[in-house]
Amino acid sequence: MNNKVIPFTDYKTIAPADMDSFDSGTIRKNNEVSSNYGNGGGSDMDKYATKEELKTLETKIDGRFNVIDKTLENLPDKMKLLINESDEKRRADEKDTKRFFWGTIIIGGISAISAIISVILTIIFH
């Protein structure tokens, strides 16, 4: 016996009339044999796709993948724009915060100086 051939001894014998659809652990044939007129096609041909249908489906899928690819290619640019807009807004907010802080310090300083001058003038001229 050839070393590359493995004997297959663990099998069930199935009658040829029972060989098309799955039933109770064995493969059995459907009762619709009379409709194919011996051409071997079977009667459930609407369950299968033709080559043309597969090509159409393939082009549709390729088109969808192309759209997804373009979207993913543009994603880094969109992210850069969003980050730049976010940075510009943060800088503007930071600038406004600095203006508020220094404005408060200056107004507070002027108020404190005017209060001190008022106290000094009150003491001198009273």
Short mmCIF file of C-alpha atoms in Angstrom, two decimals:
data_model
loop_
_atom_site.label_atom_id
_atom_site.label_comp_id
_atom_site.label_asym_id
_atom_site.label_seq_id
_atom_site.Cartn_x
_atom_site.Cartn_y
_atom_site.Cartn_z
CA MET A 1 0.00 0.00 0.00
CA ASN A 2 1.19 3.52 -0.80
CA ASN A 3 2.28 5.61 2.24
CA LYS A 4 0.47 8.69 0.91
CA VAL A 5 -2.91 6.95 0.73
CA ILE A 6 -4.87 6.72 3.96
CA PRO A 7 -7.58 4.05 4.03
CA PHE A 8 -11.03 5.43 4.89
CA THR A 9 -12.92 2.80 6.85
CA ASP A 10 -15.11 4.84 9.21
CA TYR A 11 -18.11 5.70 7.03
CA LYS A 12 -21.85 5.12 6.72
CA THR A 13 -23.34 3.66 3.60
CA ILE A 14 -25.99 5.94 2.12
CA ALA A 15 -28.31 4.96 -0.68
CA PRO A 16 -27.95 7.14 -3.83
CA ALA A 17 -31.57 8.29 -3.50
CA ASP A 18 -30.77 9.80 -0.09
CA MET A 19 -27.82 12.05 -1.01
CA ASP A 20 -28.77 15.77 -1.24
CA SER A 21 -30.08 17.49 1.89
CA PHE A 22 -29.00 17.24 5.51
CA ASP A 23 -31.22 15.04 7.63
CA SER A 24 -30.43 13.36 10.96
CA GLY A 25 -26.67 13.21 10.55
CA THR A 26 -26.74 11.87 6.97
CA ILE A 27 -26.97 13.56 3.62
CA ARG A 28 -30.25 12.85 1.84
CA LYS A 29 -31.69 13.85 -1.50
CA ASN A 30 -34.70 16.21 -1.83
CA ASN A 31 -37.94 14.93 -3.30
CA GLU A 32 -37.73 17.47 -6.16
CA VAL A 33 -35.63 15.28 -8.45
CA SER A 34 -38.25 15.10 -11.21
CA SER A 35 -38.01 18.85 -11.95
CA ASN A 36 -34.41 18.86 -13.21
CA TYR A 37 -35.00 16.41 -16.09
CA GLY A 38 -31.66 14.76 -15.57
CA ASN A 39 -29.53 17.87 -16.14
CA GLY A 40 -28.01 17.69 -12.67
CA GLY A 41 -28.98 21.28 -11.88
CA GLY A 42 -31.58 20.62 -9.23
CA SER A 43 -34.67 22.74 -8.72
CA ASP A 44 -33.25 25.26 -6.22
CA MET A 45 -31.14 27.21 -8.71
CA ASP A 46 -32.45 30.53 -7.40
CA LYS A 47 -30.32 29.92 -4.31
CA TYR A 48 -27.14 30.22 -6.40
CA ALA A 49 -25.57 33.25 -8.05
CA THR A 50 -24.44 33.46 -11.65
CA LYS A 51 -21.01 34.74 -12.62
CA GLU A 52 -22.55 38.00 -13.78
CA GLU A 53 -24.31 38.48 -10.44
CA LEU A 54 -21.07 37.78 -8.61
CA LYS A 55 -19.21 40.30 -10.79
CA THR A 56 -21.91 42.92 -10.12
CA LEU A 57 -21.74 42.24 -6.41
CA GLU A 58 -17.94 42.38 -6.52
CA THR A 59 -17.98 45.79 -8.23
CA LYS A 60 -20.50 47.09 -5.69
CA ILE A 61 -18.32 45.87 -2.83
CA ASP A 62 -15.20 47.33 -4.46
CA GLY A 63 -16.99 50.66 -4.86
CA ARG A 64 -17.99 50.67 -1.20
CA PHE A 65 -14.43 49.84 -0.17
CA ASN A 66 -13.15 52.68 -2.34
CA VAL A 67 -15.50 55.11 -0.57
CA ILE A 68 -14.34 53.81 2.81
CA ASP A 69 -10.69 54.10 1.72
CA LYS A 70 -11.18 57.71 0.62
CA THR A 71 -12.88 58.51 3.91
CA LEU A 72 -10.05 56.93 5.87
CA GLU A 73 -7.44 58.72 3.73
CA ASN A 74 -9.08 62.08 4.53
CA LEU A 75 -9.39 61.30 8.23
CA PRO A 76 -5.87 62.47 9.25
CA ASP A 77 -6.41 65.80 7.47
CA LYS A 78 -9.76 66.27 9.21
CA MET A 79 -8.14 65.43 12.55
CA LYS A 80 -5.39 68.00 11.92
CA LEU A 81 -8.00 70.65 11.15
CA LEU A 82 -9.95 69.83 14.31
CA ILE A 83 -6.79 69.93 16.42
CA ASN A 84 -5.76 73.27 14.89
CA GLU A 85 -9.22 74.75 15.53
CA SER A 86 -9.08 73.46 19.09
CA ASP A 87 -5.62 74.99 19.61
CA GLU A 88 -6.75 78.34 18.21
CA LYS A 89 -9.77 78.38 20.52
CA ARG A 90 -7.59 77.44 23.50
CA ARG A 91 -5.15 80.24 22.66
CA ALA A 92 -7.97 82.77 22.36
CA ASP A 93 -9.41 81.64 25.71
CA GLU A 94 -5.95 81.84 27.27
CA LYS A 95 -5.48 85.35 25.89
CA ASP A 96 -8.84 86.44 27.31
CA THR A 97 -7.95 84.92 30.68
CA LYS A 98 -4.63 86.84 30.76
CA ARG A 99 -6.44 90.09 29.88
CA PHE A 100 -8.97 89.52 32.64
CA PHE A 101 -6.25 88.68 35.17
CA TRP A 102 -4.08 91.71 34.37
CA GLY A 103 -7.12 93.99 34.13
CA THR A 104 -8.23 92.86 37.57
CA ILE A 105 -4.73 93.38 38.99
CA ILE A 106 -4.46 96.88 37.47
CA ILE A 107 -7.94 97.96 38.60
CA GLY A 108 -7.31 96.49 42.05
CA GLY A 109 -3.94 98.25 42.21
CA ILE A 110 -5.42 101.58 41.18
CA SER A 111 -8.18 101.17 43.75
CA ALA A 112 -5.66 100.32 46.47
CA ILE A 113 -3.42 103.28 45.55
CA SER A 114 -6.38 105.67 45.49
CA ALA A 115 -7.51 104.38 48.90
CA ILE A 116 -4.01 104.90 50.34
CA ILE A 117 -3.82 108.41 48.85
CA SER A 118 -7.26 109.16 50.26
CA VAL A 119 -6.19 108.02 53.75
CA ILE A 120 -2.96 110.05 53.55
CA LEU A 121 -4.77 113.20 52.39
CA THR A 122 -7.40 112.72 55.08
CA ILE A 123 -4.70 112.46 57.76
CA ILE A 124 -2.74 115.45 56.45
CA PHE A 125 -5.62 117.82 55.86
CA HIS A 126 -7.86 116.89 58.71
#
